[in-house]
Coordinates of C-alpha atoms in Angstrom, one line a residue:
M1 CA 0.0 0.0 -0.1
T2 CA 1.5 3.7 -0.7
A3 CA 0.7 6.8 2.3
T4 CA 1.1 10.2 0.5
V5 CA 2.3 13.1 3.0
A6 CA -0.3 15.9 2.4
G7 CA 1.6 19.5 0.5
C8 CA 4.1 17.2 -0.1
A9 CA 5.5 17.6 -3.9
G10 CA 7.3 14.9 -5.7
P11 CA 6.5 10.6 -5.7
A12 CA 4.1 9.2 -3.1
T13 CA 6.2 7.2 -0.3
A14 CA 5.6 4.2 -0.3
Q15 CA 5.2 3.0 3.5
E16 CA 4.4 -0.6 4.9
V17 CA 1.4 -1.7 7.1
T18 CA 1.6 -4.3 9.5
L19 CA -1.7 -5.3 10.3
R20 CA -1.7 -8.0 14.3
L21 CA -4.6 -10.3 13.6
V22 CA -4.9 -11.9 17.4
A23 CA -6.7 -15.1 16.6
A24 CA -8.4 -18.4 18.7
E25 CA -7.2 -22.2 18.3
Y26 CA -9.9 -24.6 16.5
G27 CA -7.1 -26.7 16.0
D28 CA -6.2 -30.3 18.4
S29 CA -2.8 -30.7 17.4
A30 CA 1.0 -28.8 15.4
A31 CA -0.8 -30.6 12.5
N32 CA -4.0 -28.8 11.9
S33 CA -3.3 -25.1 14.2
S34 CA -4.5 -22.3 13.3
K35 CA -1.6 -20.7 13.1
K36 CA -1.3 -23.5 9.4
Y37 CA -4.4 -22.3 8.2
W38 CA -3.4 -18.4 9.0
D39 CA 0.1 -18.7 7.5
A40 CA -1.4 -20.0 4.1
L41 CA -4.1 -17.1 4.3
V42 CA -1.9 -14.9 4.4
K43 CA 1.1 -15.9 2.2
K44 CA -1.4 -15.3 -0.4
Y45 CA -2.3 -11.9 0.5
E46 CA 0.6 -11.0 0.6
A47 CA 1.5 -11.6 -2.5
D48 CA -0.8 -9.9 -4.4
H49 CA -0.4 -7.3 -1.7
P50 CA 3.0 -6.0 -1.4
G51 CA 3.2 -3.3 1.5
V52 CA 1.1 -5.1 4.2
R53 CA 2.4 -7.1 6.5
V54 CA -0.3 -9.6 8.6
Q55 CA 0.8 -10.3 12.2
V56 CA -1.6 -13.7 13.8
S57 CA -0.3 -14.4 17.4
V58 CA -2.7 -17.8 18.4
Y59 CA -3.9 -19.0 21.2
S60 CA -6.8 -21.2 22.7
W61 CA -9.6 -20.5 23.8
N62 CA -7.9 -20.9 27.5
D63 CA -5.8 -17.7 26.8
V64 CA -7.2 -15.9 23.9
D65 CA -9.9 -13.3 25.5
R66 CA -7.7 -12.7 28.9
K67 CA -4.8 -12.2 25.8
V68 CA -6.6 -9.3 24.2
K69 CA -7.5 -7.9 27.3
E70 CA -4.7 -7.6 28.7
M71 CA -3.4 -6.0 25.1
V72 CA -6.3 -3.7 25.2
A73 CA -5.1 -2.7 28.8
A74 CA -2.5 -2.1 27.9
G75 CA -2.3 0.6 25.3
K76 CA -1.4 -1.8 22.5
A77 CA -4.3 -3.2 21.3
P78 CA -4.2 -5.2 18.1
D79 CA -5.7 -4.5 14.7
L80 CA -8.0 -7.6 14.7
A81 CA -9.1 -9.9 17.4
Q82 CA -10.9 -13.3 17.3
I83 CA -12.3 -14.1 19.9
G84 CA -15.4 -14.4 21.6
A85 CA -17.2 -11.3 22.5
Y86 CA -17.3 -7.7 21.2
A87 CA -19.5 -5.9 22.5
D88 CA -17.6 -5.0 25.6
Y89 CA -14.6 -3.1 23.4
A90 CA -17.8 -1.8 21.4
A91 CA -19.6 0.0 24.5
R92 CA -16.1 1.5 24.9
N93 CA -15.7 2.3 21.1
Q94 CA -13.3 0.6 21.0
L95 CA -13.7 -1.3 17.5
Y96 CA -14.4 0.6 13.9
E97 CA -18.4 -0.5 12.3
T98 CA -18.9 -3.3 10.7
G99 CA -19.8 -0.7 7.3
Q100 CA -16.6 1.3 8.4
L101 CA -14.5 -1.8 7.0
L102 CA -16.0 -4.2 5.2
S103 CA -18.0 -4.0 1.2
I104 CA -21.0 -3.8 1.0
P105 CA -21.2 -7.0 -1.1
V106 CA -19.9 -9.0 1.6
Q107 CA -21.6 -7.2 4.8
A108 CA -24.7 -8.9 3.6
D109 CA -23.3 -12.1 2.5
F110 CA -23.7 -12.7 6.9
L111 CA -25.7 -15.2 8.1
P112 CA -29.0 -12.7 9.3
Q113 CA -29.1 -14.0 12.4
L114 CA -25.6 -14.1 12.2
S115 CA -24.9 -10.4 11.5
E116 CA -28.1 -9.1 13.7
A117 CA -26.0 -11.1 16.9
G118 CA -24.0 -8.8 15.6
K119 CA -25.0 -5.7 16.8
V120 CA -24.7 -3.4 19.9
R121 CA -27.7 -0.8 20.0
R122 CA -28.3 -1.6 15.9
I123 CA -25.0 -0.6 14.8
A124 CA -22.3 -3.6 13.8
Y125 CA -19.4 -4.2 15.4
G126 CA -18.8 -8.2 15.4
M127 CA -18.2 -9.7 12.6
P128 CA -19.0 -13.8 12.7
F129 CA -16.6 -15.9 12.1
A130 CA -16.8 -19.3 12.8
A131 CA -20.8 -21.0 14.0
S132 CA -21.7 -24.7 15.2
T133 CA -25.0 -25.4 16.6
R134 CA -24.7 -28.6 19.5
V135 CA -26.8 -32.5 18.8
L136 CA -26.5 -35.7 21.2
F137 CA -23.6 -37.5 20.6
Y138 CA -23.8 -41.8 21.6
N139 CA -21.3 -44.2 21.2
K140 CA -23.2 -46.7 19.0
K141 CA -21.1 -50.2 21.0
L142 CA -21.2 -48.9 24.2
F143 CA -25.2 -48.6 23.7
A144 CA -25.4 -52.2 22.2
D145 CA -23.4 -53.7 25.0
A146 CA -25.3 -51.8 27.3
G147 CA -28.9 -53.6 25.2
I148 CA -30.1 -50.0 25.0
T149 CA -31.5 -49.7 20.9
D150 CA -33.8 -46.2 22.0
T151 CA -32.0 -43.2 21.6
P152 CA -32.9 -40.8 24.2
E153 CA -36.2 -38.2 24.1
T154 CA -36.2 -36.4 27.4
W155 CA -34.0 -36.0 30.5
N156 CA -35.4 -39.6 32.1
D157 CA -34.5 -41.3 29.1
L158 CA -31.3 -39.8 28.8
A159 CA -30.6 -40.2 33.0
E160 CA -32.1 -44.0 32.4
D161 CA -29.7 -44.7 29.1
A162 CA -26.7 -43.7 31.8
A163 CA -27.7 -45.7 34.4
A164 CA -27.5 -48.2 32.5
L165 CA -23.8 -47.9 31.0
K166 CA -22.5 -47.8 33.9
A167 CA -24.0 -51.0 35.0
N168 CA -22.4 -52.4 31.9
G169 CA -18.4 -50.5 32.8
V170 CA -18.5 -47.5 30.8
K171 CA -16.0 -45.5 32.2
T172 CA -18.3 -42.0 31.3
P173 CA -21.1 -42.5 30.5
F174 CA -22.7 -39.3 30.5
A175 CA -20.0 -36.1 30.2
L176 CA -21.1 -32.7 31.1
P177 CA -17.9 -30.4 30.9
L178 CA -18.5 -27.1 32.8
G179 CA -15.1 -26.5 33.3
P180 CA -13.0 -22.9 31.9
E181 CA -12.7 -24.4 28.7
E182 CA -16.6 -23.9 27.1
A183 CA -19.0 -24.0 30.3
Q184 CA -21.1 -21.0 28.4
A185 CA -21.6 -23.5 26.1
E186 CA -23.2 -26.6 28.3
T187 CA -24.8 -24.6 30.3
M188 CA -26.8 -22.3 28.2
Q189 CA -27.5 -26.0 26.4
W190 CA -29.3 -27.0 29.3
L191 CA -30.9 -23.7 30.4
L192 CA -32.8 -23.8 26.9
S193 CA -32.8 -27.7 27.2
G194 CA -34.9 -27.0 29.9
G195 CA -37.4 -23.9 28.5
A196 CA -34.9 -21.1 30.0
G197 CA -32.0 -19.7 29.4
Y198 CA -29.8 -17.0 29.6
T199 CA -32.7 -13.9 29.3
A200 CA -35.6 -13.5 29.9
D201 CA -38.1 -12.4 26.6
A202 CA -37.5 -8.8 27.5
G203 CA -33.4 -9.6 26.8
S204 CA -33.4 -8.9 30.9
Y205 CA -30.5 -11.6 32.5
K206 CA -32.8 -13.7 34.6
F207 CA -30.4 -16.6 35.3
D208 CA -32.0 -17.4 38.6
S209 CA -34.9 -18.2 37.3
D210 CA -36.9 -21.0 38.1
T211 CA -36.8 -23.1 35.7
N212 CA -33.3 -22.4 35.7
I213 CA -33.3 -23.3 39.0
E214 CA -35.0 -26.8 38.0
T215 CA -33.0 -27.4 35.2
F216 CA -29.7 -26.9 37.5
T217 CA -30.9 -28.9 40.6
W218 CA -31.3 -32.3 38.5
L219 CA -28.5 -32.2 36.9
K220 CA -26.8 -32.3 40.0
D221 CA -29.1 -34.6 41.6
E222 CA -29.8 -37.3 38.3
L223 CA -26.9 -37.6 36.4
V224 CA -23.8 -35.6 38.8
D225 CA -24.4 -36.9 42.5
K226 CA -26.0 -40.4 40.2
G227 CA -21.8 -41.1 38.9
L228 CA -23.3 -40.5 36.0
T229 CA -20.7 -38.1 34.5
G230 CA -17.5 -39.6 35.3
P231 CA -14.6 -39.7 37.3
T232 CA -13.7 -36.1 36.4
E233 CA -16.1 -33.4 38.1
P234 CA -17.8 -31.3 35.9
A235 CA -16.2 -28.3 37.4
K236 CA -12.6 -29.9 35.8
L237 CA -14.2 -30.8 32.6
N238 CA -13.0 -29.3 29.8
R239 CA -15.5 -29.5 26.5
A240 CA -11.9 -30.7 24.3
D241 CA -11.0 -33.4 27.8
A242 CA -14.4 -34.9 27.2
F243 CA -14.1 -34.7 23.2
T244 CA -11.0 -37.0 23.1
A245 CA -12.2 -39.1 26.4
F246 CA -15.5 -39.1 23.5
T247 CA -12.9 -40.6 20.6
R248 CA -11.2 -42.6 23.2
G249 CA -13.9 -44.8 24.0
E250 CA -14.5 -43.6 27.0
V251 CA -18.3 -41.5 26.8
G252 CA -21.7 -43.5 26.2
M253 CA -23.0 -39.6 25.5
L254 CA -22.5 -35.9 25.6
N255 CA -23.4 -32.7 24.1
G256 CA -21.0 -32.5 21.0
H257 CA -20.5 -29.9 17.7
P258 CA -18.9 -30.9 14.1
T259 CA -15.6 -31.0 15.1
L260 CA -15.9 -34.3 17.3
M261 CA -17.5 -36.3 14.1
K262 CA -13.7 -36.6 12.2
A263 CA -12.1 -36.4 15.4
A264 CA -13.8 -39.9 16.6
T265 CA -13.8 -41.2 13.1
E266 CA -10.4 -41.6 13.0
Q267 CA -10.0 -43.0 16.0
G268 CA -12.5 -45.8 14.9
V269 CA -15.4 -45.3 17.4
E270 CA -18.9 -45.4 16.0
F271 CA -21.0 -42.9 16.6
G272 CA -24.2 -41.4 16.4
M273 CA -26.7 -38.2 15.8
V274 CA -29.7 -37.3 17.7
P275 CA -31.5 -33.6 18.9
L276 CA -31.1 -33.2 22.4
P277 CA -33.2 -34.6 24.9
G278 CA -35.8 -31.1 26.8
R279 CA -36.5 -31.9 29.7
D280 CA -40.1 -34.0 28.4
G281 CA -39.1 -34.2 24.7
P282 CA -36.2 -33.3 22.2
A283 CA -35.1 -30.0 23.4
H284 CA -37.5 -26.7 21.7
A285 CA -34.8 -24.5 21.4
N286 CA -30.8 -25.4 20.7
L287 CA -27.3 -23.2 20.7
A288 CA -25.8 -21.6 18.2
V289 CA -22.9 -20.2 19.0
A290 CA -20.3 -18.3 16.8
D291 CA -17.2 -16.6 17.6
W292 CA -16.2 -13.0 15.8
M293 CA -13.6 -10.8 14.5
M294 CA -13.3 -7.2 15.7
A295 CA -10.8 -4.3 14.2
F296 CA -9.9 -2.2 16.2
K297 CA -9.5 1.4 15.6
Q298 CA -6.1 2.3 18.2
N299 CA -3.5 2.2 15.3
G300 CA -5.3 3.5 12.3
N301 CA -5.3 1.3 9.2
R302 CA -8.7 1.7 8.2
Q303 CA -8.2 0.9 4.4
E304 CA -5.6 -2.1 4.8
I305 CA -8.2 -3.7 7.9
G306 CA -11.2 -3.8 5.9
E307 CA -9.4 -5.6 2.5
F308 CA -7.8 -7.8 4.5
L309 CA -11.0 -8.9 5.9
D310 CA -12.7 -9.0 2.7
F311 CA -10.0 -12.2 2.0
V312 CA -10.6 -13.6 4.9
Y313 CA -14.7 -13.5 3.6
S314 CA -14.5 -14.4 0.4
E315 CA -16.0 -17.8 -0.4
K316 CA -14.0 -19.8 -0.9
N317 CA -11.5 -18.5 2.3
V318 CA -15.1 -19.3 4.1
L319 CA -15.2 -23.0 2.5
D320 CA -11.8 -23.6 3.2
F321 CA -11.7 -22.5 7.3
S322 CA -14.9 -23.7 7.4
R323 CA -14.6 -27.4 6.1
Q324 CA -10.7 -27.5 7.8
Y325 CA -12.5 -27.2 10.9
D326 CA -16.3 -29.3 10.7
L327 CA -17.7 -25.5 11.1
L328 CA -20.8 -24.3 9.7
P329 CA -19.8 -20.9 7.0
V330 CA -21.5 -17.3 8.2
T331 CA -22.1 -16.4 5.3
T332 CA -25.4 -17.4 2.9
S333 CA -23.1 -17.9 -0.3
A334 CA -21.0 -20.2 1.4
S335 CA -23.5 -22.0 3.4
E336 CA -25.8 -22.6 0.4
T337 CA -23.0 -24.4 -1.4
M338 CA -22.2 -26.6 1.7
S339 CA -25.7 -27.7 2.3
A340 CA -25.3 -28.4 -1.8
S341 CA -22.3 -29.8 -1.5
E342 CA -22.1 -33.9 -1.4
S343 CA -18.9 -34.6 0.8
D344 CA -20.1 -32.1 3.1
A345 CA -23.6 -34.3 3.9
D346 CA -22.8 -35.2 7.9
L347 CA -22.9 -31.1 8.5
T348 CA -26.7 -31.5 7.6
P349 CA -27.7 -32.0 11.1
F350 CA -26.1 -28.9 12.4
L351 CA -26.7 -26.4 9.1
D352 CA -30.6 -27.6 9.6
E353 CA -30.4 -26.2 13.7
L354 CA -29.1 -23.5 12.5
P355 CA -31.8 -21.3 11.1
Q356 CA -33.5 -22.1 14.8
A357 CA -30.5 -21.3 17.2
E358 CA -30.8 -19.0 20.1
L359 CA -26.9 -17.5 20.5
P360 CA -26.0 -16.3 23.9
P361 CA -26.6 -13.5 24.9
V362 CA -23.3 -11.2 23.3
G363 CA -24.5 -8.2 22.4
K364 CA -24.7 -6.9 25.8
K365 CA -21.6 -5.6 26.3
S366 CA -21.3 -7.2 29.7
W367 CA -21.2 -10.0 28.7
A368 CA -17.9 -11.0 28.4
E369 CA -16.9 -10.5 31.9
V370 CA -20.2 -12.9 32.0
S371 CA -19.4 -15.6 30.5
A372 CA -15.9 -15.9 32.1
A373 CA -17.7 -16.0 35.2
V374 CA -19.9 -18.8 34.0
K375 CA -16.7 -20.5 32.8
E376 CA -15.6 -19.9 36.3
R377 CA -18.4 -20.8 38.6
I378 CA -20.9 -22.9 37.0
G379 CA -19.6 -26.0 37.9
K380 CA -19.6 -25.5 41.5
A381 CA -23.6 -25.5 41.1
V382 CA -23.4 -29.4 40.3
S383 CA -20.1 -29.6 42.5
E384 CA -20.7 -32.4 45.4
N385 CA -21.7 -29.8 48.4
G386 CA -22.7 -27.4 45.6
D387 CA -26.3 -25.0 45.4
P388 CA -27.2 -24.7 42.2
K389 CA -29.7 -21.4 43.2
A390 CA -27.3 -20.2 45.7
V391 CA -24.8 -20.4 42.6
L392 CA -27.1 -19.3 39.5
A393 CA -27.9 -15.3 42.1
G394 CA -24.7 -15.1 42.9
L395 CA -24.6 -15.3 38.5
Q396 CA -27.2 -13.0 38.7
Q397 CA -26.1 -10.7 40.9
L398 CA -23.1 -10.5 39.0
A399 CA -24.9 -10.2 35.3
V400 CA -27.1 -7.2 36.2
A401 CA -24.0 -5.2 37.7
A402 CA -21.7 -5.6 34.8
E403 CA -24.8 -4.7 32.2
T404 CA -25.6 -1.4 34.6
A405 CA -22.4 -0.7 35.3
D406 CA -20.3 2.4 33.1
R407 CA -17.7 1.7 30.5

């Protein structure tokens, strides 16, 4: 890229611009690390944009949100961050609006549901980067060995099947990952299947609703206290570890997203997928999770950021990323291509869920703080001496305070 100094005669002076991107890790080994994806993409981009360099730092989901928060607090915000929440930075006027960055065709290509979720006060700041929904995975061999012939449709069915698996020696009948990696997603899935969620109809937080308390009381009484969730207590079980245990054939059931399919198949695990059970039948609402790209204003570079993001969100690159990590594309063009492709047929159950699925309240300025608190605290609700009502009440108090605080 070139920059011209206003008022100076003579030719423009070439000036190299370096964009710094902090991104989350989606791979499960060095062989498929997100760093390899970004390195390849950046190499292609830089070849056609000799005046721009893009430096990418990749961190695990356990660390990436905190890393960006620390960088911003130190006055060293990256140009771009691909993390779990954006609204707190938007509320502090630290982000470019999406309309200031992306070309109109790219903006219009985002799936409407995800595009809407990227707004704060009706202005778009968060750009969806990857999406997923959830289904119940079960190990067919473990089910057959335990004499289970039907898949669960209700919570009681799930508990009965888990008990049968335990009686047959299964190490973890049902994996309940409420550890710090992604407890906010597992929690919301259970709240939705119980008939409520993080917020009330008016959009205000309602962690401690009677329905939510009943949901976590059931989890504690009927699964955890009966030893049906395995040797690792839920508060210390991360999603990645639960998935790995499933691929070793040690887990009977768990809530999973598309990346689990490939990993289980590679390890020779024969699995099935069914809609998530609900309190009295299949869950009426499913969880959608989106990760977000955002651009910080601190360093300027708006034009260079926008041009790079237009490249990132091209149909080919969205499809490449989605297929590499078995995630759902966030654009209409890529979704239509994937839906029509026989090679992507395994993702159909997840793609079918997405239009009706519900997202966490990512547009709330408090969501990053609240999500972090859920990750830290929710496992205590089902611990040996845990009190679901007290834990949920504490989260409600924190959420309301965080949402009403001046920022």
